[in-house]
PDB file of C-alpha atoms and ligand atoms in Angstrom:
ATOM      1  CA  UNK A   1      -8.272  -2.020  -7.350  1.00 68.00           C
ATOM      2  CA  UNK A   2     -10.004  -1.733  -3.842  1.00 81.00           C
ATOM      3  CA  UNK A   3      -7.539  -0.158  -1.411  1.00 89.00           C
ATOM      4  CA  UNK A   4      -8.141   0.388   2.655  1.00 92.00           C
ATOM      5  CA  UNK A   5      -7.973   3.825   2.999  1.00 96.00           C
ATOM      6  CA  UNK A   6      -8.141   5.603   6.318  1.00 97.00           C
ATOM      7  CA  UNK A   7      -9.812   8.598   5.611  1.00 98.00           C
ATOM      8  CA  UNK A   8      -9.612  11.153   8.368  1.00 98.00           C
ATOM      9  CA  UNK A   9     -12.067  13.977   8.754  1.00 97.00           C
ATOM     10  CA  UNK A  10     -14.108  15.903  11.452  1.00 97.00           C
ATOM     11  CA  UNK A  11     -17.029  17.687  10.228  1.00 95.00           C
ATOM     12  CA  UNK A  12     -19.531  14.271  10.390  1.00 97.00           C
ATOM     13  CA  UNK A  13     -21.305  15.025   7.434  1.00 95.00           C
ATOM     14  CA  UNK A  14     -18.575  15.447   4.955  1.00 93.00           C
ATOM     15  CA  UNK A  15     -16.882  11.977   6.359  1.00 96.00           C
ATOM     16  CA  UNK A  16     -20.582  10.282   5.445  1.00 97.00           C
ATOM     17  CA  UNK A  17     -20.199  11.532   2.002  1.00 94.00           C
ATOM     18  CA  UNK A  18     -16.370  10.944   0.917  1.00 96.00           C
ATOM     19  CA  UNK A  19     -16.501   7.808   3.161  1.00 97.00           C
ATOM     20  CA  UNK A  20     -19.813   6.379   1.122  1.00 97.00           C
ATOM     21  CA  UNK A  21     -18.283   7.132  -2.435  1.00 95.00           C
ATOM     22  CA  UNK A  22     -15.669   5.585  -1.571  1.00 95.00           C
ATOM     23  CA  UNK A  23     -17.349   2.696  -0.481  1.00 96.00           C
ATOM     24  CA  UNK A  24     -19.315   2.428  -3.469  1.00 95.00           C
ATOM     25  CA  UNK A  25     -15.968   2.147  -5.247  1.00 92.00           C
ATOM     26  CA  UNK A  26     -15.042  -0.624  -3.847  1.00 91.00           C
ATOM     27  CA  UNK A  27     -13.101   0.623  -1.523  1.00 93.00           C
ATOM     28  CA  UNK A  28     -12.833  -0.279   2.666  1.00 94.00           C
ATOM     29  CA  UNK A  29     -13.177   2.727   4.354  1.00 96.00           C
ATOM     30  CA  UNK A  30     -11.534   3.269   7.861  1.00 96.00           C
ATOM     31  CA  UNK A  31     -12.590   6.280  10.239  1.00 97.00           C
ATOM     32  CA  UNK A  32     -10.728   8.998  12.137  1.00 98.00           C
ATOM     33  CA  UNK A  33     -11.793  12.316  13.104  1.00 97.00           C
ATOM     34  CA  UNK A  34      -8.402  13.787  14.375  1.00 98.00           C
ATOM     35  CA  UNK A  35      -4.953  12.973  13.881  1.00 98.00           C
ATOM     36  CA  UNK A  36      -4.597  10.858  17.008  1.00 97.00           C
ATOM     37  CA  UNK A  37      -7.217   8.665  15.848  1.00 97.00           C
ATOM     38  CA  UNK A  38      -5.651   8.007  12.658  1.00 98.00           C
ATOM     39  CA  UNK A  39      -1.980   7.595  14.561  1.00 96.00           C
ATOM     40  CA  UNK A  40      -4.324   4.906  16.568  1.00 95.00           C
ATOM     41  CA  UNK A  41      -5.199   3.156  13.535  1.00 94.00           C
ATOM     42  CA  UNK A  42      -1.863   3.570  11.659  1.00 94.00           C
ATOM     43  CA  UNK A  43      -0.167   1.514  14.436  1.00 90.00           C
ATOM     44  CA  UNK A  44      -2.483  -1.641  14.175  1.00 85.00           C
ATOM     45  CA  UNK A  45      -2.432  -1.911  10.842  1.00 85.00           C
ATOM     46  CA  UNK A  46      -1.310   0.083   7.827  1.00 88.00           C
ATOM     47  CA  UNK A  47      -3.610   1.267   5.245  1.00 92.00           C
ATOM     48  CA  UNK A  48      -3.406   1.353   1.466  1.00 91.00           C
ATOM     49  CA  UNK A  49      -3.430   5.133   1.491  1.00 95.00           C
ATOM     50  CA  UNK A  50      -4.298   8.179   4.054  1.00 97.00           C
ATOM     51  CA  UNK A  51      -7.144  10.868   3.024  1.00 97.00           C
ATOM     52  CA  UNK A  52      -6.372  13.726   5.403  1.00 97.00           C
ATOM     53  CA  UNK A  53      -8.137  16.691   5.839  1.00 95.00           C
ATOM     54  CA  UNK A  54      -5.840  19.503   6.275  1.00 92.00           C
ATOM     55  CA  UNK A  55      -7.872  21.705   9.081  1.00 92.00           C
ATOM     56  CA  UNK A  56      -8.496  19.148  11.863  1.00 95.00           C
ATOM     57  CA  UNK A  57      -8.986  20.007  15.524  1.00 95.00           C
ATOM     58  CA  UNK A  58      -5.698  19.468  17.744  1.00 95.00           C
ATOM     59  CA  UNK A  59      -2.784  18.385  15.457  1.00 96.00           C
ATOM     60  CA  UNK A  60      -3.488  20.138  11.894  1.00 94.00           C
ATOM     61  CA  UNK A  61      -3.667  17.839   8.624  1.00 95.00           C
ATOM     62  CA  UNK A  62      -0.604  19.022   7.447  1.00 93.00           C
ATOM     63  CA  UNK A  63       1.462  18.220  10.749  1.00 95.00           C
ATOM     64  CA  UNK A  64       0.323  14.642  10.407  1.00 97.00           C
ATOM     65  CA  UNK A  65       1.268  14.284   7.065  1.00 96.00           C
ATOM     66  CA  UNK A  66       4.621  15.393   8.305  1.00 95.00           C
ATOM     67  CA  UNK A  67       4.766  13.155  10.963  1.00 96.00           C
ATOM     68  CA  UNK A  68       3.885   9.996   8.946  1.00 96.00           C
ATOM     69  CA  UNK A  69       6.888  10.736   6.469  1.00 94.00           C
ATOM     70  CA  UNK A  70       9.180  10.678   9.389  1.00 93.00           C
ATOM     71  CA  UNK A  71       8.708   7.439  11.037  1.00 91.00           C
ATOM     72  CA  UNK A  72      10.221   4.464   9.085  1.00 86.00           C
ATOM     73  CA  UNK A  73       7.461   2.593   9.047  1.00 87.00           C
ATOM     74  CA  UNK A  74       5.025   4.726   7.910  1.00 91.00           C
ATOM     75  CA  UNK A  75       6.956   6.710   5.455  1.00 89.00           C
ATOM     76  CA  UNK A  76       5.864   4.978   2.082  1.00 87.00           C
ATOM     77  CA  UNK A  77       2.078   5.392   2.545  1.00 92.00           C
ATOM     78  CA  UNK A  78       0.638   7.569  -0.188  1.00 94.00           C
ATOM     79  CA  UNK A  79      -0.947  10.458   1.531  1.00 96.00           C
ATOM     80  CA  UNK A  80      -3.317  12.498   0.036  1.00 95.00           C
ATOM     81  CA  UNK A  81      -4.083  16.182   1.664  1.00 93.00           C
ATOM     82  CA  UNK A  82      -8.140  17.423   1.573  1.00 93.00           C
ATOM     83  CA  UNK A  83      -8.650  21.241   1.593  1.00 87.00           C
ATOM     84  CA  UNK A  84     -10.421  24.343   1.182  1.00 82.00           C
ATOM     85  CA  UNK A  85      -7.238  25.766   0.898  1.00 71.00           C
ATOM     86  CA  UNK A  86      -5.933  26.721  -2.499  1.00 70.00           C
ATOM     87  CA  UNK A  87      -3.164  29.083  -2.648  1.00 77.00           C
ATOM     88  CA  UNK A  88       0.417  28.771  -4.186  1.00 79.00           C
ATOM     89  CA  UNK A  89       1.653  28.713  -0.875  1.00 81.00           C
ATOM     90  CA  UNK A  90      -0.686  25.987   0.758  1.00 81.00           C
ATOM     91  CA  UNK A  91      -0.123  23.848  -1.868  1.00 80.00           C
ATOM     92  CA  UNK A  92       3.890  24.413  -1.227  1.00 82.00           C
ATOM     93  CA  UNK A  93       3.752  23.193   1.958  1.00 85.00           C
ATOM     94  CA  UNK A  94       1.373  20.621   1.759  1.00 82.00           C
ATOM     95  CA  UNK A  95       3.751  18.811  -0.845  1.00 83.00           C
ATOM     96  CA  UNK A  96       6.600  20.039   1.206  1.00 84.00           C
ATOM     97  CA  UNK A  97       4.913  18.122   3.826  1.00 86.00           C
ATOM     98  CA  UNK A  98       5.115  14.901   2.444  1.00 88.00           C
ATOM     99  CA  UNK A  99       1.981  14.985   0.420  1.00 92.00           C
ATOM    100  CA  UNK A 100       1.377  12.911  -3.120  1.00 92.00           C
ATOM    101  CA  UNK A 101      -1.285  14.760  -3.918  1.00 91.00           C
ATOM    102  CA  UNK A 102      -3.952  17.402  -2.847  1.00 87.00           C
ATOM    103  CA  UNK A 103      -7.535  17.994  -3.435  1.00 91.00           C
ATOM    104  CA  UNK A 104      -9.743  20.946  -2.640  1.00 89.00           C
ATOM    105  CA  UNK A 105     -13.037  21.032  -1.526  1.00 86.00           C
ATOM    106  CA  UNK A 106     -15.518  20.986  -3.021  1.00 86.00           C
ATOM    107  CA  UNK A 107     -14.546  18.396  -5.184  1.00 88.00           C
ATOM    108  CA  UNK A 108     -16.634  15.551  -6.996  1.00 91.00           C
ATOM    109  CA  UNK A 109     -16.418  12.122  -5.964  1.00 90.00           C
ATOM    110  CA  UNK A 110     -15.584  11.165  -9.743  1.00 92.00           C
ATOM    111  CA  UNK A 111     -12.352  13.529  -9.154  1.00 93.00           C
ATOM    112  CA  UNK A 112     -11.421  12.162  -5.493  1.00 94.00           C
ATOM    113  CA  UNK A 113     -11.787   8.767  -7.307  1.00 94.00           C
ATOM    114  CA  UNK A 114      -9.478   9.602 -10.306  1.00 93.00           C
ATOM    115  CA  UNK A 115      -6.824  10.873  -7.845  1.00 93.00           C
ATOM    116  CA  UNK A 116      -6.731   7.903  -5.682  1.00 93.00           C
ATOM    117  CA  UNK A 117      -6.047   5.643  -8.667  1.00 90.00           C
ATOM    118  CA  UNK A 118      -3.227   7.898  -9.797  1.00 90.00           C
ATOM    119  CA  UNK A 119      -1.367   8.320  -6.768  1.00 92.00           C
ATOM    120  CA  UNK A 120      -1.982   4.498  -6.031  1.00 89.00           C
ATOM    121  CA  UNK A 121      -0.418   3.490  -9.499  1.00 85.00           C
ATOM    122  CA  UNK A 122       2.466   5.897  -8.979  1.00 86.00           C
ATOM    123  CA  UNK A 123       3.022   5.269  -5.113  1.00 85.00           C
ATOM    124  CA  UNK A 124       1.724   1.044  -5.041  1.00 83.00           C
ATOM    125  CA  UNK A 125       1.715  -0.833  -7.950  1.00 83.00           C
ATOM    126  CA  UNK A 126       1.483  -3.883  -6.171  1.00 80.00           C
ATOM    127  CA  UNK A 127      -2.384  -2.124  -5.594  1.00 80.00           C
ATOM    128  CA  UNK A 128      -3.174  -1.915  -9.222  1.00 80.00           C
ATOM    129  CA  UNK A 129      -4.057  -4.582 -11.881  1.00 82.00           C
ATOM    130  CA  UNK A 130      -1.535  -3.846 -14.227  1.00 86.00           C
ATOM    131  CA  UNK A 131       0.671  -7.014 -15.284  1.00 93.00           C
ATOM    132  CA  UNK A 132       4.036  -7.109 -13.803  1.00 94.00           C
ATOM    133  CA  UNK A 133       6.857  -9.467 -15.317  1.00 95.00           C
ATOM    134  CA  UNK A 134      10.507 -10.266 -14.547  1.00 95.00           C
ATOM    135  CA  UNK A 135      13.008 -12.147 -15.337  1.00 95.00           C
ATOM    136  CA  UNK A 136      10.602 -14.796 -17.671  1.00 96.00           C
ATOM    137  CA  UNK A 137       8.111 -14.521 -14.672  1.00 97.00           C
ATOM    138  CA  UNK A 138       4.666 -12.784 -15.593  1.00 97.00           C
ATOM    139  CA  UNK A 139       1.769 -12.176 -12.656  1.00 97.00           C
ATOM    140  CA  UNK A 140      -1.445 -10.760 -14.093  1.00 96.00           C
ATOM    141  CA  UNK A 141      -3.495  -9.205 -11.124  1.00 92.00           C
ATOM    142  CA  UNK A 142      -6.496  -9.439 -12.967  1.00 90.00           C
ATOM    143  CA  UNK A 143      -7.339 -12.567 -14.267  1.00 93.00           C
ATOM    144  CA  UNK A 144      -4.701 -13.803 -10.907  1.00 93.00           C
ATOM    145  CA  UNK A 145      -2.400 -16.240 -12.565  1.00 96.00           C
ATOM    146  CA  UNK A 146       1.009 -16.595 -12.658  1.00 97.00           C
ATOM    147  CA  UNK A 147       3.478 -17.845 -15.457  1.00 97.00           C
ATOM    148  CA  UNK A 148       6.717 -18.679 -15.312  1.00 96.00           C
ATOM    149  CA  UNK A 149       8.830 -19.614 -18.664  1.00 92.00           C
ATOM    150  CA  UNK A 150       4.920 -19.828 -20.487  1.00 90.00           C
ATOM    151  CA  UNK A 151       4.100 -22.304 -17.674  1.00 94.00           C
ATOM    152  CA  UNK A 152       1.239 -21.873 -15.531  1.00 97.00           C
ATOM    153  CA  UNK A 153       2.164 -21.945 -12.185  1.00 98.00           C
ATOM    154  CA  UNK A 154      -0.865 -22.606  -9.001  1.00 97.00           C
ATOM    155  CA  UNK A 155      -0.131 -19.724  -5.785  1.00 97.00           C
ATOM    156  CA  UNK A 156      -2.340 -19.978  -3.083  1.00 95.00           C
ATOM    157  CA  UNK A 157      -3.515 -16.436  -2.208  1.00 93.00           C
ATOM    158  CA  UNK A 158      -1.176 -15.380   0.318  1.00 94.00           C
ATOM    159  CA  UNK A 159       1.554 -16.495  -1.933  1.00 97.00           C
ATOM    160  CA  UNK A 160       0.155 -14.418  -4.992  1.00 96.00           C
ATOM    161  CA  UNK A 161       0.092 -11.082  -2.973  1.00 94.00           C
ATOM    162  CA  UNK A 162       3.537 -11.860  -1.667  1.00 96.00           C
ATOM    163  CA  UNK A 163       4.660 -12.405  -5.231  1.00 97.00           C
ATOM    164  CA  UNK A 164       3.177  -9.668  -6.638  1.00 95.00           C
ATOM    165  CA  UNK A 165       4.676  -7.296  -4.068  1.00 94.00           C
ATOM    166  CA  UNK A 166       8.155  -8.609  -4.580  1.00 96.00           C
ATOM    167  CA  UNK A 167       7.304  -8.517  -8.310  1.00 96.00           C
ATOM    168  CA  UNK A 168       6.691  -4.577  -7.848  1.00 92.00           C
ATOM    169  CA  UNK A 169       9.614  -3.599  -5.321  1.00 91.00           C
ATOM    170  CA  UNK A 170      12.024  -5.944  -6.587  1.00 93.00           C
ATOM    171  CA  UNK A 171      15.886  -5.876  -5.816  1.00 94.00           C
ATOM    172  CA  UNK A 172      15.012  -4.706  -2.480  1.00 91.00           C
ATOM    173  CA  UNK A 173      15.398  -6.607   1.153  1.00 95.00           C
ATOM    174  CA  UNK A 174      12.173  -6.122   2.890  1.00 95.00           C
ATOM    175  CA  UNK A 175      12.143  -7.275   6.444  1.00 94.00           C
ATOM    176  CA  UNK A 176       9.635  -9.865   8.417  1.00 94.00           C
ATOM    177  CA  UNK A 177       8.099  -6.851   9.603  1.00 89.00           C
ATOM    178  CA  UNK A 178       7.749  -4.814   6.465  1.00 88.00           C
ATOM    179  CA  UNK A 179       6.089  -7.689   4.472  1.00 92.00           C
ATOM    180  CA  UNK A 180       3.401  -8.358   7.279  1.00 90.00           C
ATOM    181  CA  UNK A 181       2.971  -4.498   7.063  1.00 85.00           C
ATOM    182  CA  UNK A 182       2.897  -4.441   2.994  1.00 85.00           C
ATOM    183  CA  UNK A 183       1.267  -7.870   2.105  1.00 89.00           C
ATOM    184  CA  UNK A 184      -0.890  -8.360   5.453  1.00 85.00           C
ATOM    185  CA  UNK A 185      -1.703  -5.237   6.113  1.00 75.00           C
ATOM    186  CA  UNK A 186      -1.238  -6.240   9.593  1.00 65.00           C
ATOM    187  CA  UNK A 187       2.540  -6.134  11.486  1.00 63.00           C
ATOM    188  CA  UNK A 188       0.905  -6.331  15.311  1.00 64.00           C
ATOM    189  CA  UNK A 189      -1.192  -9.741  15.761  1.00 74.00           C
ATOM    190  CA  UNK A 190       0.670 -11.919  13.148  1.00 79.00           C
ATOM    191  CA  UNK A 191       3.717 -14.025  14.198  1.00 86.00           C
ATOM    192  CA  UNK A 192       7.130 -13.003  11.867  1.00 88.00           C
ATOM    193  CA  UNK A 193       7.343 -16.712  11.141  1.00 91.00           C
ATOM    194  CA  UNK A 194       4.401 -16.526   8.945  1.00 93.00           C
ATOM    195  CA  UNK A 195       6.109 -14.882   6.725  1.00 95.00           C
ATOM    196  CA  UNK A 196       8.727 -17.548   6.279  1.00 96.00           C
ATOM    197  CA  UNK A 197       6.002 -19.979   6.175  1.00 96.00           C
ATOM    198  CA  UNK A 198       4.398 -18.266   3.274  1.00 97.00           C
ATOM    199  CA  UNK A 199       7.843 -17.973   1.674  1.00 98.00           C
ATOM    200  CA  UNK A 200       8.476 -21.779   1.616  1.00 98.00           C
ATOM    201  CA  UNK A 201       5.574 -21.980  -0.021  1.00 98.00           C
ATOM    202  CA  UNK A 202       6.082 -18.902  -2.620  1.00 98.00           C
ATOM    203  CA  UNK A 203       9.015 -20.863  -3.151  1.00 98.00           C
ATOM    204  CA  UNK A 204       7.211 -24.138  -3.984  1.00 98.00           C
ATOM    205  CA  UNK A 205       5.246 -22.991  -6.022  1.00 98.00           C
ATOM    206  CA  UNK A 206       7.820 -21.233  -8.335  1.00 98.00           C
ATOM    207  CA  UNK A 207       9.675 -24.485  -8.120  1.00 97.00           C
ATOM    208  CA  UNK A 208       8.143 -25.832 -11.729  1.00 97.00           C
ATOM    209  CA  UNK A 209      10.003 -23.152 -13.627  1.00 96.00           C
ATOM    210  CA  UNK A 210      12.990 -22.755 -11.757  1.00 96.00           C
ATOM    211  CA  UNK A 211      11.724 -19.239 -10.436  1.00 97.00           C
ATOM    212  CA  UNK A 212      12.215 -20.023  -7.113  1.00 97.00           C
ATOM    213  CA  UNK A 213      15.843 -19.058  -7.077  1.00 97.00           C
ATOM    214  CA  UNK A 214      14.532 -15.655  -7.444  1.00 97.00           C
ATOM    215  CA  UNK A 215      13.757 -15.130  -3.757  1.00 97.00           C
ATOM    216  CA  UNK A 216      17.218 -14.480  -1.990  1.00 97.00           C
ATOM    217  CA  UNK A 217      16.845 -14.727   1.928  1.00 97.00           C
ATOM    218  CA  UNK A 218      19.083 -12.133   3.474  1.00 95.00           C
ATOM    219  CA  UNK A 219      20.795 -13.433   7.009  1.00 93.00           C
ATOM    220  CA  UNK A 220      19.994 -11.019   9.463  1.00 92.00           C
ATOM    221  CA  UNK A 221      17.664  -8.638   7.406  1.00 94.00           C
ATOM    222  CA  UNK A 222      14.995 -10.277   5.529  1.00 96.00           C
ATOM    223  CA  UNK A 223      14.051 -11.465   1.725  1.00 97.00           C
ATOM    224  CA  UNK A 224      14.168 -10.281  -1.757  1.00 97.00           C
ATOM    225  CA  UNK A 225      13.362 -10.582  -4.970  1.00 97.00           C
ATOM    226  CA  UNK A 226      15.765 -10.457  -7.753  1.00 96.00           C
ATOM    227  CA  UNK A 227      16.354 -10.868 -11.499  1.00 94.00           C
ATOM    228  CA  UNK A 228      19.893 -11.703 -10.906  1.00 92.00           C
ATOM    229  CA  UNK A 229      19.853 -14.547  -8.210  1.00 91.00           C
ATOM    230  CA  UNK A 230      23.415 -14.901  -7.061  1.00 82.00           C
TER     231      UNK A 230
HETATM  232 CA1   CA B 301     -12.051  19.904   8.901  1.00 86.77          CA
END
C-alpha cells in the first residue's frame, strides 16, 4: 500500500530518519520544513496523508492541521500529528484539531509504520489492498482485476484507480475536480476533460457485464457510483 505522504518537519536530522523509513516502506516521501512549505505542496497536488510535526517554526503543527480541515479541498486528508508532547490535554487538542491520529517522539519506525496503515485503512480505503465489491462487481487491489457477474473484465490503469475509488466512496457525486485530486493526485496541470475521457472508458470497460450503468453522471456537479442506478 505505498501512499505519498508529505511529511513535514524542521530539525534536518529527524526528517532524514522518518523520511528514509518511510521510504524503505515503500512509501514516496515529500518534504516540508514549515507549514508554508507544506501549504505550497498541498496546492499542487494532494498527498495520500500529512505527517506533521506539532512544534514547527512560524505557524505551529497544530494550527496547520486546523487549517487543512477547514478548506474544502483539503479537508479529507488523513493527518497525522508528531510530538514530544504527551499530556491529556495536548492530545485533546491535537484531535480537536482535526487530527486522525498522534504519535510521540521517540517512536520506532515499526510503530510510525503501523499507524500509517491504520489511519490509511480507516481514512482511504481506496489506498489499501483490501477487496471491495458492489452490487455483483468485485475489484481486488492486489492481484488488480476486476469481475463483474464472475466475468473478468480488462481496465486500463487509470480506469482501475477510478473504479476502485468510486468502489470505496460510493453513492457520492464527486466533482471533475475532486477525482483529479483523489485518483490523480494532481487537480492543477490536468485538463477536467480527462476525467470524462477516462470515464467513457471506465464505462467501456464495465460494458460486458452490464456494470456500466453504475456510473450516474450528475448535470452540473459531477459523477457517481451507485448500487441503485436510476
Ligand atoms: Ca520540530
Amino acid at each position: 500500500m505505498p501512499a505519498n505522504i508529505l511529511l513535514v518537519e524542521d530539525e534536518p536530522a529527524i526528517q532524514e530518519l522518518i523520511a528514509v523509513n518511510l521510504e524503505h516502506a515503500g512509501h514516496h516521501v515529500i518534504r516540508a520544513k514549515d507549514a508554508e512549505g507544506a501549504l505550497g505542496v498541498v496546492r499542487s497536488a494532494l498527498p495520500d496523508l500529512l505527517l506533521i510535526d506539532w512544534m514547527l517554526p512560524g505557524i505551529s503543527g497544530l494550527a496547520l492541521a486546523r487549517q487543512l480541515r477547514q478548506e474544502e479541498r483539503t479537508r479529507q486528508i488523513p493527518i497525522i500529528l508528531l510530538t514530544a508532547r504527551a499530556t491529556e490535554a495536548d492530545k485533546v487538542a491535537g484531535l480537536e484539531a482535526g487530527a486522525d491520529d498522534y504519535v510521540t517522539k521517540p517512536f520506532s519506525p515499526r510503530e510510525l509504520l503501523a499507524r500509517i496503515k491504520a489511519v490509511l485503512r480507516r481514512r482511504a480505503p481506496q489506498m489499501t489492498d483490501d477487496p471491495v465489491e458492489l452490487a455483483g462487481l468485485r475489484l481486488d487491489p492486489e492481484t488488480h482485476r476486476v469481475f463483474g457477474a464472475q466475468r473478468a473484465l480488462d481496465l486500463g490503469p487509470t480506469e482501475f484507480r477510478l473504479l476502485h475509488f468510486f468502489m470505496t466512496h460510493a453513492e457520492r457525486v464527486h466533482s471533475r475536480a475532486q477525482l483529479l485530486d483523489q485518483v490523480w493526485g494532481d487537480h492543477v496541470f490536468v485538463e477536467e476533460r480527462t476525467v470524462d475521457v477516462h470515464i467513457r472508458r471506465l464505462r467501456k470497460s464495465l460494458e460486458p457485464s452490464g456494470h456500466d450503468r453504475l456510473i450516474e453522471t450528475v448535470r452540473g456537479a459531477g459523477y457517481r457510483l451507485t448500487a441503485s442506478p436510476a
